[in-house]
């Protein structure tokens, strides 16, 4: 399974745009890139998923360069409630049940 | 609420006791997953079901752990002869059953073994 590397922590202020970059040098051709958000004492929550270029939804944008060896999660105008751990995952594209492999994630702290 | 539910939310037990957790997935979801999460770490895959069939088990799932999904709906995870190292959050997730699709997680069961 492809391994991901992301910063352990990031700090930001309300109203700022936050970009969290994840590297996945060994991503396979069939793998998608997925980001989850987790608050304390809750299960992870799906944020966004993409394969290449750019994906945008109501919560975030995901930028994936052509070589797909990295990806950037962009959170526009963060608020205090965006304080959470963000996980970058690269899926098992071989069809093996799609079990998710989480790293340690990025702890985002948003302050006033 | 039609999301994934787990019961109980918290469990405190003494070492050596058996515990059982339940997960109710989203109703139309065919796949059900169990993960374990310890403090400061991301969730780790334990096992998953496609309907009632248990298709994969992680090496983390020792012989003291057993999971079932008898009718392809809810699932139970039992830990026998609990050890202090079993203390963790046990998360359940479900999905429709297609690859690369979203998994929806429940709130988890936090286990503390004294």
PDB file of C-alpha atoms in Angstrom:
ATOM      1  CA  UNK A   1       0.000   0.000   0.000  1.00  0.00           C
ATOM      2  CA  UNK A   2       1.199   3.496  -0.773  1.00  0.00           C
ATOM      3  CA  UNK A   3       2.469   5.406   2.234  1.00  0.00           C
ATOM      4  CA  UNK A   4       1.574   9.016   2.874  1.00  0.00           C
ATOM      5  CA  UNK A   5       3.538  11.764   4.597  1.00  0.00           C
ATOM      6  CA  UNK A   6       1.952  14.936   5.926  1.00  0.00           C
ATOM      7  CA  UNK A   7       2.894  17.574   8.504  1.00  0.00           C
ATOM      8  CA  UNK A   8       2.223  16.625  12.087  1.00  0.00           C
ATOM      9  CA  UNK A   9       0.588  19.935  12.936  1.00  0.00           C
ATOM     10  CA  UNK A  10      -0.422  23.307  11.524  1.00  0.00           C
ATOM     11  CA  UNK A  11      -1.710  26.496  13.106  1.00  0.00           C
ATOM     12  CA  UNK A  12      -3.965  29.084  11.512  1.00  0.00           C
ATOM     13  CA  UNK A  13      -6.366  31.892  12.316  1.00  0.00           C
ATOM     14  CA  UNK A  14     -10.025  32.265  11.583  1.00  0.00           C
ATOM     15  CA  UNK A  15     -10.743  33.476   8.072  1.00  0.00           C
ATOM     16  CA  UNK A  16      -7.454  32.239   6.636  1.00  0.00           C
ATOM     17  CA  UNK A  17      -7.064  29.699   3.866  1.00  0.00           C
ATOM     18  CA  UNK A  18      -5.282  26.549   4.997  1.00  0.00           C
ATOM     19  CA  UNK A  19      -3.389  24.258   2.669  1.00  0.00           C
ATOM     20  CA  UNK A  20      -2.261  20.854   3.895  1.00  0.00           C
ATOM     21  CA  UNK A  21       0.083  18.992   1.598  1.00  0.00           C
ATOM     22  CA  UNK A  22       0.491  15.247   1.551  1.00  0.00           C
ATOM     23  CA  UNK A  23       3.155  13.301  -0.282  1.00  0.00           C
ATOM     24  CA  UNK A  24       2.522   9.817  -1.672  1.00  0.00           C
ATOM     25  CA  UNK A  25       5.467   8.945  -3.884  1.00  0.00           C
ATOM     26  CA  UNK A  26       4.449   5.321  -4.379  1.00  0.00           C
ATOM     27  CA  UNK A  27       0.872   5.912  -5.424  1.00  0.00           C
ATOM     28  CA  UNK A  28      -0.430   3.231  -7.794  1.00  0.00           C
ATOM     29  CA  UNK A  29      -2.209   3.873 -11.060  1.00  0.00           C
ATOM     30  CA  UNK A  30      -5.584   2.792  -9.728  1.00  0.00           C
ATOM     31  CA  UNK A  31      -5.343   4.642  -6.411  1.00  0.00           C
ATOM     32  CA  UNK A  32      -7.518   7.566  -5.485  1.00  0.00           C
ATOM     33  CA  UNK A  33      -6.566  10.179  -2.889  1.00  0.00           C
ATOM     34  CA  UNK A  34      -8.996  10.692  -0.038  1.00  0.00           C
ATOM     35  CA  UNK A  35      -9.029  13.099   2.885  1.00  0.00           C
ATOM     36  CA  UNK A  36     -10.829  12.571   6.170  1.00  0.00           C
ATOM     37  CA  UNK A  37     -11.408  14.888   9.114  1.00  0.00           C
ATOM     38  CA  UNK A  38     -11.612  13.705  12.700  1.00  0.00           C
ATOM     39  CA  UNK A  39     -12.726  15.528  15.819  1.00  0.00           C
ATOM     40  CA  UNK A  40     -11.855  14.208  19.288  1.00  0.00           C
ATOM     41  CA  UNK A  41     -13.946  11.218  20.368  1.00  0.00           C
ATOM     42  CA  UNK A  42     -15.623  10.952  16.972  1.00  0.00           C
ATOM     43  CA  UNK A  43     -15.114   8.747  13.951  1.00  0.00           C
ATOM     44  CA  UNK A  44     -13.394  10.151  10.864  1.00  0.00           C
ATOM     45  CA  UNK A  45     -15.567  12.055   8.431  1.00  0.00           C
ATOM     46  CA  UNK A  46     -15.059  12.021   4.662  1.00  0.00           C
ATOM     47  CA  UNK A  47     -14.072  15.402   3.228  1.00  0.00           C
ATOM     48  CA  UNK A  48     -13.060  14.949  -0.390  1.00  0.00           C
ATOM     49  CA  UNK A  49     -11.664  12.454  -2.877  1.00  0.00           C
ATOM     50  CA  UNK A  50      -9.899  12.851  -6.189  1.00  0.00           C
ATOM     51  CA  UNK A  51      -7.796  11.114  -8.810  1.00  0.00           C
ATOM     52  CA  UNK A  52      -6.104  13.956 -10.687  1.00  0.00           C
ATOM     53  CA  UNK A  53      -6.166  17.723 -11.291  1.00  0.00           C
ATOM     54  CA  UNK A  54      -8.628  19.548  -9.087  1.00  0.00           C
ATOM     55  CA  UNK A  55     -11.740  18.573  -7.196  1.00  0.00           C
ATOM     56  CA  UNK A  56     -13.952  21.010  -5.314  1.00  0.00           C
ATOM     57  CA  UNK A  57     -16.950  20.512  -3.077  1.00  0.00           C
ATOM     58  CA  UNK A  58     -18.792  22.645  -0.583  1.00  0.00           C
ATOM     59  CA  UNK A  59     -16.200  22.000   2.104  1.00  0.00           C
ATOM     60  CA  UNK A  60     -12.786  21.932   0.453  1.00  0.00           C
ATOM     61  CA  UNK A  61     -10.686  21.727  -2.691  1.00  0.00           C
ATOM     62  CA  UNK A  62      -8.181  19.062  -3.570  1.00  0.00           C
ATOM     63  CA  UNK A  63      -5.283  19.813  -5.885  1.00  0.00           C
ATOM     64  CA  UNK A  64      -3.397  16.922  -7.468  1.00  0.00           C
ATOM     65  CA  UNK A  65      -0.443  17.557  -9.802  1.00  0.00           C
ATOM     66  CA  UNK A  66       0.061  15.550 -12.956  1.00  0.00           C
ATOM     67  CA  UNK A  67       2.569  13.148 -11.398  1.00  0.00           C
ATOM     68  CA  UNK A  68       0.112  12.442  -8.514  1.00  0.00           C
ATOM     69  CA  UNK A  69       2.992  12.078  -6.074  1.00  0.00           C
ATOM     70  CA  UNK A  70       1.470  14.681  -3.800  1.00  0.00           C
ATOM     71  CA  UNK A  71      -1.830  16.367  -3.121  1.00  0.00           C
ATOM     72  CA  UNK A  72      -2.968  19.510  -1.323  1.00  0.00           C
ATOM     73  CA  UNK A  73      -6.132  19.879   0.691  1.00  0.00           C
ATOM     74  CA  UNK A  74      -7.309  23.482   0.697  1.00  0.00           C
ATOM     75  CA  UNK A  75      -9.747  24.724   3.326  1.00  0.00           C
ATOM     76  CA  UNK A  76     -11.045  28.214   2.523  1.00  0.00           C
ATOM     77  CA  UNK A  77     -11.677  30.672   5.326  1.00  0.00           C
ATOM     78  CA  UNK A  78     -11.273  28.311   8.258  1.00  0.00           C
ATOM     79  CA  UNK A  79     -13.163  28.773  11.496  1.00  0.00           C
ATOM     80  CA  UNK A  80     -12.580  27.533  15.028  1.00  0.00           C
ATOM     81  CA  UNK A  81     -14.750  24.502  14.263  1.00  0.00           C
ATOM     82  CA  UNK A  82     -12.240  23.336  11.654  1.00  0.00           C
ATOM     83  CA  UNK A  83      -9.805  22.476  14.427  1.00  0.00           C
ATOM     84  CA  UNK A  84      -9.356  18.750  13.925  1.00  0.00           C
ATOM     85  CA  UNK A  85      -7.015  16.060  12.658  1.00  0.00           C
ATOM     86  CA  UNK A  86      -6.888  15.714   8.874  1.00  0.00           C
ATOM     87  CA  UNK A  87      -5.854  12.432   7.296  1.00  0.00           C
ATOM     88  CA  UNK A  88      -4.592  11.933   3.770  1.00  0.00           C
ATOM     89  CA  UNK A  89      -5.152   8.410   2.460  1.00  0.00           C
ATOM     90  CA  UNK A  90      -4.304   6.632  -0.723  1.00  0.00           C
ATOM     91  CA  UNK A  91      -6.682   3.823  -1.474  1.00  0.00           C
ATOM     92  CA  UNK A  92      -5.863   0.259  -2.311  1.00  0.00           C
ATOM     93  CA  UNK A  93      -6.767   0.256  -5.965  1.00  0.00           C
ATOM     94  CA  UNK A  94      -6.436  -3.481  -6.388  1.00  0.00           C
ATOM     95  CA  UNK A  95      -9.975  -4.137  -5.320  1.00  0.00           C
ATOM     96  CA  UNK A  96      -9.024  -5.705  -2.026  1.00  0.00           C
ATOM     97  CA  UNK A  97     -11.897  -4.482   0.043  1.00  0.00           C
ATOM     98  CA  UNK A  98     -10.749  -0.885   0.026  1.00  0.00           C
ATOM     99  CA  UNK A  99      -9.440  -0.991   3.585  1.00  0.00           C
ATOM    100  CA  UNK A 100      -8.160   2.423   4.556  1.00  0.00           C
ATOM    101  CA  UNK A 101      -4.607   2.976   5.743  1.00  0.00           C
ATOM    102  CA  UNK A 102      -4.399   6.017   7.977  1.00  0.00           C
ATOM    103  CA  UNK A 103      -1.188   7.757   8.960  1.00  0.00           C
ATOM    104  CA  UNK A 104      -0.886   9.960  12.023  1.00  0.00           C
ATOM    105  CA  UNK A 105      -2.596  12.861  10.271  1.00  0.00           C
ATOM    106  CA  UNK A 106      -2.171  16.621  10.557  1.00  0.00           C
ATOM    107  CA  UNK A 107      -3.486  18.326  13.674  1.00  0.00           C
ATOM    108  CA  UNK A 108      -4.898  21.666  12.531  1.00  0.00           C
ATOM    109  CA  UNK A 109      -5.441  24.265  15.218  1.00  0.00           C
ATOM    110  CA  UNK A 110      -7.464  27.348  14.331  1.00  0.00           C
ATOM    111  CA  UNK A 111      -7.345  30.340  16.647  1.00  0.00           C
ATOM    112  CA  UNK A 112      -9.164  33.651  16.802  1.00  0.00           C
TER     113      UNK A 112
ATOM    114  CA  UNK B   1     -30.400   9.480  12.202  1.00  0.00           C
ATOM    115  CA  UNK B   2     -29.501   7.065   9.414  1.00  0.00           C
ATOM    116  CA  UNK B   3     -25.733   7.028  10.004  1.00  0.00           C
ATOM    117  CA  UNK B   4     -23.556   4.281  11.415  1.00  0.00           C
ATOM    118  CA  UNK B   5     -24.271   3.616  15.072  1.00  0.00           C
ATOM    119  CA  UNK B   6     -22.187   1.821  17.657  1.00  0.00           C
ATOM    120  CA  UNK B   7     -23.033   0.499  21.075  1.00  0.00           C
ATOM    121  CA  UNK B   8     -21.872   1.007  23.739  1.00  0.00           C
ATOM    122  CA  UNK B   9     -20.072   4.308  23.360  1.00  0.00           C
ATOM    123  CA  UNK B  10     -17.887   3.603  26.366  1.00  0.00           C
ATOM    124  CA  UNK B  11     -16.869   0.399  28.110  1.00  0.00           C
ATOM    125  CA  UNK B  12     -14.716  -0.083  31.180  1.00  0.00           C
ATOM    126  CA  UNK B  13     -13.751  -3.624  32.025  1.00  0.00           C
ATOM    127  CA  UNK B  14     -11.261  -5.524  34.092  1.00  0.00           C
ATOM    128  CA  UNK B  15      -8.395  -7.440  32.564  1.00  0.00           C
ATOM    129  CA  UNK B  16      -9.422 -10.960  31.648  1.00  0.00           C
ATOM    130  CA  UNK B  17     -13.082 -10.165  31.037  1.00  0.00           C
ATOM    131  CA  UNK B  18     -14.822 -10.572  27.683  1.00  0.00           C
ATOM    132  CA  UNK B  19     -16.435  -7.628  25.939  1.00  0.00           C
ATOM    133  CA  UNK B  20     -18.689  -7.351  22.901  1.00  0.00           C
ATOM    134  CA  UNK B  21     -19.361  -4.312  20.767  1.00  0.00           C
ATOM    135  CA  UNK B  22     -22.112  -3.814  18.245  1.00  0.00           C
ATOM    136  CA  UNK B  23     -22.172  -1.858  15.008  1.00  0.00           C
ATOM    137  CA  UNK B  24     -25.238  -1.005  12.951  1.00  0.00           C
ATOM    138  CA  UNK B  25     -24.213   0.166   9.478  1.00  0.00           C
ATOM    139  CA  UNK B  26     -26.153   2.367   7.096  1.00  0.00           C
ATOM    140  CA  UNK B  27     -28.992   0.126   5.952  1.00  0.00           C
ATOM    141  CA  UNK B  28     -28.172  -0.337   2.270  1.00  0.00           C
ATOM    142  CA  UNK B  29     -24.427  -0.722   2.771  1.00  0.00           C
ATOM    143  CA  UNK B  30     -22.955  -4.108   1.917  1.00  0.00           C
ATOM    144  CA  UNK B  31     -19.489  -3.608   3.353  1.00  0.00           C
ATOM    145  CA  UNK B  32     -18.707  -3.204   7.006  1.00  0.00           C
ATOM    146  CA  UNK B  33     -15.279  -2.466   8.467  1.00  0.00           C
ATOM    147  CA  UNK B  34     -13.765  -2.518  11.927  1.00  0.00           C
ATOM    148  CA  UNK B  35     -10.831  -0.295  12.868  1.00  0.00           C
ATOM    149  CA  UNK B  36      -8.956   0.324  16.096  1.00  0.00           C
ATOM    150  CA  UNK B  37      -7.497   3.673  17.108  1.00  0.00           C
ATOM    151  CA  UNK B  38      -5.118   4.392  19.947  1.00  0.00           C
ATOM    152  CA  UNK B  39      -4.303   7.813  21.305  1.00  0.00           C
ATOM    153  CA  UNK B  40      -2.376   9.993  18.879  1.00  0.00           C
ATOM    154  CA  UNK B  41      -2.560   7.488  16.048  1.00  0.00           C
ATOM    155  CA  UNK B  42      -4.775   7.107  13.032  1.00  0.00           C
ATOM    156  CA  UNK B  43      -7.280   4.266  12.845  1.00  0.00           C
ATOM    157  CA  UNK B  44      -5.865   0.830  11.993  1.00  0.00           C
ATOM    158  CA  UNK B  45      -7.789  -1.659   9.893  1.00  0.00           C
ATOM    159  CA  UNK B  46      -8.898  -4.823  11.691  1.00  0.00           C
ATOM    160  CA  UNK B  47     -11.325  -6.654   9.441  1.00  0.00           C
ATOM    161  CA  UNK B  48     -14.111  -6.220   6.919  1.00  0.00           C
ATOM    162  CA  UNK B  49     -17.251  -7.955   5.728  1.00  0.00           C
ATOM    163  CA  UNK B  50     -18.952  -8.093   2.375  1.00  0.00           C
ATOM    164  CA  UNK B  51     -22.512  -8.863   3.407  1.00  0.00           C
ATOM    165  CA  UNK B  52     -22.165 -11.727   5.908  1.00  0.00           C
ATOM    166  CA  UNK B  53     -18.789 -12.941   4.646  1.00  0.00           C
ATOM    167  CA  UNK B  54     -15.655 -11.899   6.511  1.00  0.00           C
ATOM    168  CA  UNK B  55     -13.224 -11.372   3.646  1.00  0.00           C
ATOM    169  CA  UNK B  56     -10.098 -10.026   5.275  1.00  0.00           C
ATOM    170  CA  UNK B  57      -8.520  -9.896   8.711  1.00  0.00           C
ATOM    171  CA  UNK B  58      -5.522  -7.859   9.782  1.00  0.00           C
ATOM    172  CA  UNK B  59      -2.584  -9.369  11.639  1.00  0.00           C
ATOM    173  CA  UNK B  60      -3.685  -7.057  14.461  1.00  0.00           C
ATOM    174  CA  UNK B  61      -6.700  -9.284  14.975  1.00  0.00           C
ATOM    175  CA  UNK B  62      -5.347 -11.865  17.385  1.00  0.00           C
ATOM    176  CA  UNK B  63      -7.219 -15.078  18.171  1.00  0.00           C
ATOM    177  CA  UNK B  64      -8.803 -13.319  21.143  1.00  0.00           C
ATOM    178  CA  UNK B  65     -10.751 -11.165  18.714  1.00  0.00           C
ATOM    179  CA  UNK B  66     -13.722 -12.384  16.736  1.00  0.00           C
ATOM    180  CA  UNK B  67     -16.133 -10.503  14.514  1.00  0.00           C
ATOM    181  CA  UNK B  68     -19.415 -11.607  13.047  1.00  0.00           C
ATOM    182  CA  UNK B  69     -22.059 -10.239  10.754  1.00  0.00           C
ATOM    183  CA  UNK B  70     -24.576 -13.079  10.792  1.00  0.00           C
ATOM    184  CA  UNK B  71     -27.304 -11.668   8.591  1.00  0.00           C
ATOM    185  CA  UNK B  72     -25.302  -9.172   6.634  1.00  0.00           C
ATOM    186  CA  UNK B  73     -26.688  -6.284   8.636  1.00  0.00           C
ATOM    187  CA  UNK B  74     -25.306  -5.447  12.090  1.00  0.00           C
ATOM    188  CA  UNK B  75     -21.926  -6.713  13.242  1.00  0.00           C
ATOM    189  CA  UNK B  76     -20.402  -7.617  16.581  1.00  0.00           C
ATOM    190  CA  UNK B  77     -16.772  -7.509  17.652  1.00  0.00           C
ATOM    191  CA  UNK B  78     -15.885  -9.620  20.672  1.00  0.00           C
ATOM    192  CA  UNK B  79     -12.654  -9.473  22.606  1.00  0.00           C
ATOM    193  CA  UNK B  80     -11.997 -12.394  24.922  1.00  0.00           C
ATOM    194  CA  UNK B  81      -9.689 -12.278  27.940  1.00  0.00           C
ATOM    195  CA  UNK B  82      -9.095  -8.564  27.543  1.00  0.00           C
ATOM    196  CA  UNK B  83      -5.645  -7.125  28.151  1.00  0.00           C
ATOM    197  CA  UNK B  84      -4.650  -3.577  29.029  1.00  0.00           C
ATOM    198  CA  UNK B  85      -3.187  -3.216  25.546  1.00  0.00           C
ATOM    199  CA  UNK B  86      -6.672  -3.647  24.123  1.00  0.00           C
ATOM    200  CA  UNK B  87      -7.625  -0.223  25.468  1.00  0.00           C
ATOM    201  CA  UNK B  88      -8.485   1.845  22.408  1.00  0.00           C
ATOM    202  CA  UNK B  89     -11.309   3.335  20.376  1.00  0.00           C
ATOM    203  CA  UNK B  90     -12.989   0.717  18.203  1.00  0.00           C
ATOM    204  CA  UNK B  91     -14.480   2.224  15.074  1.00  0.00           C
ATOM    205  CA  UNK B  92     -16.952   0.743  12.657  1.00  0.00           C
ATOM    206  CA  UNK B  93     -17.462   1.983   9.117  1.00  0.00           C
ATOM    207  CA  UNK B  94     -19.711   0.961   6.263  1.00  0.00           C
ATOM    208  CA  UNK B  95     -19.863   1.489   2.532  1.00  0.00           C
ATOM    209  CA  UNK B  96     -21.946   0.470  -0.447  1.00  0.00           C
ATOM    210  CA  UNK B  97     -19.437  -2.098  -1.653  1.00  0.00           C
ATOM    211  CA  UNK B  98     -17.636  -0.495  -4.557  1.00  0.00           C
ATOM    212  CA  UNK B  99     -13.937   0.231  -4.664  1.00  0.00           C
ATOM    213  CA  UNK B 100     -12.550   3.662  -3.894  1.00  0.00           C
ATOM    214  CA  UNK B 101     -15.848   4.713  -2.411  1.00  0.00           C
ATOM    215  CA  UNK B 102     -16.548   6.665   0.744  1.00  0.00           C
ATOM    216  CA  UNK B 103     -16.572   4.856   4.058  1.00  0.00           C
ATOM    217  CA  UNK B 104     -18.895   6.277   6.685  1.00  0.00           C
ATOM    218  CA  UNK B 105     -17.687   5.927  10.236  1.00  0.00           C
ATOM    219  CA  UNK B 106     -19.627   5.511  13.436  1.00  0.00           C
ATOM    220  CA  UNK B 107     -18.826   7.400  16.655  1.00  0.00           C
ATOM    221  CA  UNK B 108     -16.752   4.533  18.016  1.00  0.00           C
ATOM    222  CA  UNK B 109     -16.677   2.536  21.236  1.00  0.00           C
ATOM    223  CA  UNK B 110     -14.002   3.581  23.687  1.00  0.00           C
ATOM    224  CA  UNK B 111     -12.682   0.621  25.658  1.00  0.00           C
ATOM    225  CA  UNK B 112     -10.673   0.947  28.845  1.00  0.00           C
ATOM    226  CA  UNK B 113      -9.211  -2.214  30.325  1.00  0.00           C
ATOM    227  CA  UNK B 114      -8.140  -1.850  33.933  1.00  0.00           C
TER     228      UNK B 114
END
